[in-house]
PDB file of C-alpha atoms in Angstrom:
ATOM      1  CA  UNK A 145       1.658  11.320  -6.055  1.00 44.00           C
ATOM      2  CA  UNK A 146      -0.437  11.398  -3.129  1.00 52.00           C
ATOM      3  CA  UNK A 147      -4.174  11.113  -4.797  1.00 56.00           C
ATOM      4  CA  UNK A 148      -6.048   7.938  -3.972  1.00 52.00           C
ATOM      5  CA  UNK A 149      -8.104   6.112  -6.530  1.00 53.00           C
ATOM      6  CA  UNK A 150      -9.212   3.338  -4.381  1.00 52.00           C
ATOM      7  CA  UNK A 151     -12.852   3.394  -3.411  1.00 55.00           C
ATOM      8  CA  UNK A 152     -14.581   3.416  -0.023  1.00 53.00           C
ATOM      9  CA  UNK A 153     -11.592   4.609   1.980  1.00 56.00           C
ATOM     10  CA  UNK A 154     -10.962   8.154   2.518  1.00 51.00           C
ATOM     11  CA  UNK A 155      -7.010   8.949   3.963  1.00 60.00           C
ATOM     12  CA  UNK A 156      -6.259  12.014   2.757  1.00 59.00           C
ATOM     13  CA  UNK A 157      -9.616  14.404   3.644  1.00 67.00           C
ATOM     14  CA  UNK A 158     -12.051  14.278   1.660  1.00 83.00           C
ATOM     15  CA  UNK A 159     -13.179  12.282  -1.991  1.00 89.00           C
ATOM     16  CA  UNK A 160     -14.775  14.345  -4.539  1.00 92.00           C
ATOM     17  CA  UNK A 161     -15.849  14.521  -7.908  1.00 93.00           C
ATOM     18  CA  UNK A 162     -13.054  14.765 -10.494  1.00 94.00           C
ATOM     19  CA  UNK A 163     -14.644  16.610 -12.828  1.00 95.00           C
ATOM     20  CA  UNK A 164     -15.751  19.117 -10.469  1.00 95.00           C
ATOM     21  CA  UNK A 165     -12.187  19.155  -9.067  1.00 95.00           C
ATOM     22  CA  UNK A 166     -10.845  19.793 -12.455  1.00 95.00           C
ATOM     23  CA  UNK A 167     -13.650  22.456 -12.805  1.00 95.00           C
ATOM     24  CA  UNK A 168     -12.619  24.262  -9.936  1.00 96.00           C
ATOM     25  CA  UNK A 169      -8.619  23.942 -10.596  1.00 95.00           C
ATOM     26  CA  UNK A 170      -9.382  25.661 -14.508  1.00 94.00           C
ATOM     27  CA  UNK A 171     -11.547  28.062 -13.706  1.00 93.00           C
ATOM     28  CA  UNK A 172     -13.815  26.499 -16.753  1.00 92.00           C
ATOM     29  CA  UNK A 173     -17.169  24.612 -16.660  1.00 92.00           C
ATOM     30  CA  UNK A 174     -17.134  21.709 -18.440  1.00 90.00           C
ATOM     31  CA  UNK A 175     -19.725  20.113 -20.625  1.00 87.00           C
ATOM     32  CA  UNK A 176     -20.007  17.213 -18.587  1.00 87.00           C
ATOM     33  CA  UNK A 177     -20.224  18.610 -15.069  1.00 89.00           C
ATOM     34  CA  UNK A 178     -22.733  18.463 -12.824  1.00 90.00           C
ATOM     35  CA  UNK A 179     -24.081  21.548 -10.944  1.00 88.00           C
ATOM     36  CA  UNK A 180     -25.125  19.231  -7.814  1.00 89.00           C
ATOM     37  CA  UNK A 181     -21.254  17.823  -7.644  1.00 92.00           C
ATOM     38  CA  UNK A 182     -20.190  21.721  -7.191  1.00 91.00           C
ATOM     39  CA  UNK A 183     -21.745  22.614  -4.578  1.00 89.00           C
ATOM     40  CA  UNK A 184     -20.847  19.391  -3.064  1.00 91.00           C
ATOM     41  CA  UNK A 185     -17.698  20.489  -4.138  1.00 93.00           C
ATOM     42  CA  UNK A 186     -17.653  24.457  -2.639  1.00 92.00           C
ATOM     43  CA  UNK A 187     -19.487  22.646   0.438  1.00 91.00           C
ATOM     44  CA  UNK A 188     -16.790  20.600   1.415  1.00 91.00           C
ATOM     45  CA  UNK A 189     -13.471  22.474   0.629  1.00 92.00           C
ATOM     46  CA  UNK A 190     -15.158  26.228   2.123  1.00 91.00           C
ATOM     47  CA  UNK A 191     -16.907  23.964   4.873  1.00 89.00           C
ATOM     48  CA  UNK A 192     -20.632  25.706   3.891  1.00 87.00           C
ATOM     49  CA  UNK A 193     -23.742  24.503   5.982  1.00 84.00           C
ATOM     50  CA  UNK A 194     -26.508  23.279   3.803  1.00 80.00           C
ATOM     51  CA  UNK A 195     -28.870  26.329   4.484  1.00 80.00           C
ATOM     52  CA  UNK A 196     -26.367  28.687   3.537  1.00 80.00           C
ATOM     53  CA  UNK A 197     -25.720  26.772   0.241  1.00 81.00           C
ATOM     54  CA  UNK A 198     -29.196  28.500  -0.734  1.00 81.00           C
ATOM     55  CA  UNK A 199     -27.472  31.669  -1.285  1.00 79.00           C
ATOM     56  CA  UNK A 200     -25.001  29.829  -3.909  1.00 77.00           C
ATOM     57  CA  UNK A 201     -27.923  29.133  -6.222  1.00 76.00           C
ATOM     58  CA  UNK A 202     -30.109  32.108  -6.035  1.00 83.00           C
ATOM     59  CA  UNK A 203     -26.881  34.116  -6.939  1.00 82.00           C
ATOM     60  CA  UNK A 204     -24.469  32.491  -9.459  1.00 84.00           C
ATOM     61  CA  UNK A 205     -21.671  35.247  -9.198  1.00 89.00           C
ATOM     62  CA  UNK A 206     -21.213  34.395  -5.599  1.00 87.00           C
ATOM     63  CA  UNK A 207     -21.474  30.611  -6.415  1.00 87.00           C
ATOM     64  CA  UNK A 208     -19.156  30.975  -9.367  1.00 91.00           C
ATOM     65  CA  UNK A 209     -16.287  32.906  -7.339  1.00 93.00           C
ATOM     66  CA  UNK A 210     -16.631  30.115  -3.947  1.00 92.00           C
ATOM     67  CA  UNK A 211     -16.190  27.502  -6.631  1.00 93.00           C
ATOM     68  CA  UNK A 212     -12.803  29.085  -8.219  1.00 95.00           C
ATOM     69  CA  UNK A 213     -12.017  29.997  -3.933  1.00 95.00           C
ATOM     70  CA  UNK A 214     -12.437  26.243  -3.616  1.00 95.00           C
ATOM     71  CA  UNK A 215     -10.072  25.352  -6.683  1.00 95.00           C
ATOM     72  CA  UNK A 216      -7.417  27.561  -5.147  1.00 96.00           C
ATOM     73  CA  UNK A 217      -7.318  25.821  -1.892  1.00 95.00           C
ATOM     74  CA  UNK A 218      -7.276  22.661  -3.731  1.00 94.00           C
ATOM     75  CA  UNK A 219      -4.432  23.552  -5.672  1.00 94.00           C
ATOM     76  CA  UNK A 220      -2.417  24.972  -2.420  1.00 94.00           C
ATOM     77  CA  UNK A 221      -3.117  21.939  -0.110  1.00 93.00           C
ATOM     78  CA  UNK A 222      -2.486  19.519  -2.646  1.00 92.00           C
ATOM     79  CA  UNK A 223       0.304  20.729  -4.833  1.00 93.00           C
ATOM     80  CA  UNK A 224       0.783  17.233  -7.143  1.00 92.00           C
ATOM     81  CA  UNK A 225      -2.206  17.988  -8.705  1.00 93.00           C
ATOM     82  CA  UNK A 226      -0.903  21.051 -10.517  1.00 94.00           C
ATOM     83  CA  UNK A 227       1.029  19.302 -13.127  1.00 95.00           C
ATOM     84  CA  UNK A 228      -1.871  17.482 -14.457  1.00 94.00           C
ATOM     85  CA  UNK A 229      -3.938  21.341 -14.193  1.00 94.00           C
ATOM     86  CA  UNK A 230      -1.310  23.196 -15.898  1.00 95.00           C
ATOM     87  CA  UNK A 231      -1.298  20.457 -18.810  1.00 95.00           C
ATOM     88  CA  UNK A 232      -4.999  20.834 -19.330  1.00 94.00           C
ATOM     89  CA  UNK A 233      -5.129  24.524 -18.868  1.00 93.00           C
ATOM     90  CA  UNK A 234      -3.090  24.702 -21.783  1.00 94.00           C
ATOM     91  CA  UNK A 235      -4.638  22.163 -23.853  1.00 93.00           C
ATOM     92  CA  UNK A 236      -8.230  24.076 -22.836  1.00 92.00           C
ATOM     93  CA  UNK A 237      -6.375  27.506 -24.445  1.00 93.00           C
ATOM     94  CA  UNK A 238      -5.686  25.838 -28.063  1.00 93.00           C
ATOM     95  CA  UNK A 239      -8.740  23.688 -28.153  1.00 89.00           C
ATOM     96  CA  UNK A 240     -11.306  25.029 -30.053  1.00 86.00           C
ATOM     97  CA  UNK A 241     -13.646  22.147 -30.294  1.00 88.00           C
ATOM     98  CA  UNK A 242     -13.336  21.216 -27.003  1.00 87.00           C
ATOM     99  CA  UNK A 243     -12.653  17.414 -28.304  1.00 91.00           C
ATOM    100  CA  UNK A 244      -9.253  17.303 -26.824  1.00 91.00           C
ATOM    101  CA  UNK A 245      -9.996  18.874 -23.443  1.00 92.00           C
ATOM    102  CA  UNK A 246     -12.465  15.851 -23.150  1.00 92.00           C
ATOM    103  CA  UNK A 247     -10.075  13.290 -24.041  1.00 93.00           C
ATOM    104  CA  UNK A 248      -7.638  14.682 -21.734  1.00 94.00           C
ATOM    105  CA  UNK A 249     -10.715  14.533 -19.184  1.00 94.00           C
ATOM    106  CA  UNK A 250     -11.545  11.372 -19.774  1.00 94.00           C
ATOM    107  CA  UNK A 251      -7.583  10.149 -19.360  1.00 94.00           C
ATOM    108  CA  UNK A 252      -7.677  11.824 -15.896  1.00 93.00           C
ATOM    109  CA  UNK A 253     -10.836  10.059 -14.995  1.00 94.00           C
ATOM    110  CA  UNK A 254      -9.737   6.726 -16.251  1.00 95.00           C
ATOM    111  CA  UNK A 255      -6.283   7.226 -14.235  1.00 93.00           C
ATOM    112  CA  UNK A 256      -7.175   8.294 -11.051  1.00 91.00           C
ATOM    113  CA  UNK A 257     -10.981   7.487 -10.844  1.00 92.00           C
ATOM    114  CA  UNK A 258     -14.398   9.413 -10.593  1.00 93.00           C
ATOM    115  CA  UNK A 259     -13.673  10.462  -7.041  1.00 92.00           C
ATOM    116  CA  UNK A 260     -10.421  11.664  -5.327  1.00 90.00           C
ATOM    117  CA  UNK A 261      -9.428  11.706  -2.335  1.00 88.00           C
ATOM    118  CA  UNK A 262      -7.539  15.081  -1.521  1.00 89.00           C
ATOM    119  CA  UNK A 263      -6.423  16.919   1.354  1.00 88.00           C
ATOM    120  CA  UNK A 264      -8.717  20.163   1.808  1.00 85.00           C
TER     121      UNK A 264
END
């Protein structure tokens, strides 16, 4: 699997946040995202300046579908990640609660780290 956990060095193309990776992948928010770590997010894989990032707040249709844009190229460039989607996609389709989703969450994040490093 090509996703680095280790911090402060970057060899794939960029680190970002996992839950906002996992955000973007699904297609679903999650309770504990962060709306600041999506646009990072949808900044960095659609390579957005900052004063067009404006337009991503004011309307949150256009913010929402650059967010799932950025989950597909995610998915595309960096294929091993897929598995792990595909698990939790399913798990997010049975869980009512939402109590599993965040365990499986939490797994991912205690695997592979807050941050990963991925090719964009």
């Amino acid at each position: 699997m090509n996703i680095q956990n280790i911090p402060n060095s970057t060899s794939f193309g960029c680190k970002l946040n996992t839950i906002s990776v996992i955000e973007s992948t699904t297609g679903k928010f999650l309770k504990n995202g962060n709306n600041v770590e999506r646009i990072k997010l949808i900044s960095n894989v659609l390579d957005i300046k900052k004063k067009d990032l404006e337009v991503l707040t004011r309307d949150p249709l256009i913010g929402f579908i650059c967010f799932i844009s950025s989950g597909k190229i995610l998915s595309e460039n960096n294929p091993h990640i897929l598995p792990i989607i595909e698990k939790l996609k399913q798990i997010m389709k049975i869980d009512k609660t939402g109590e599993t989703t965040n365990a499986m969450v939490e797994k991912i994040i205690n695997k592979y780290g807050h941050e990963l490093d991925l090719k964009i």
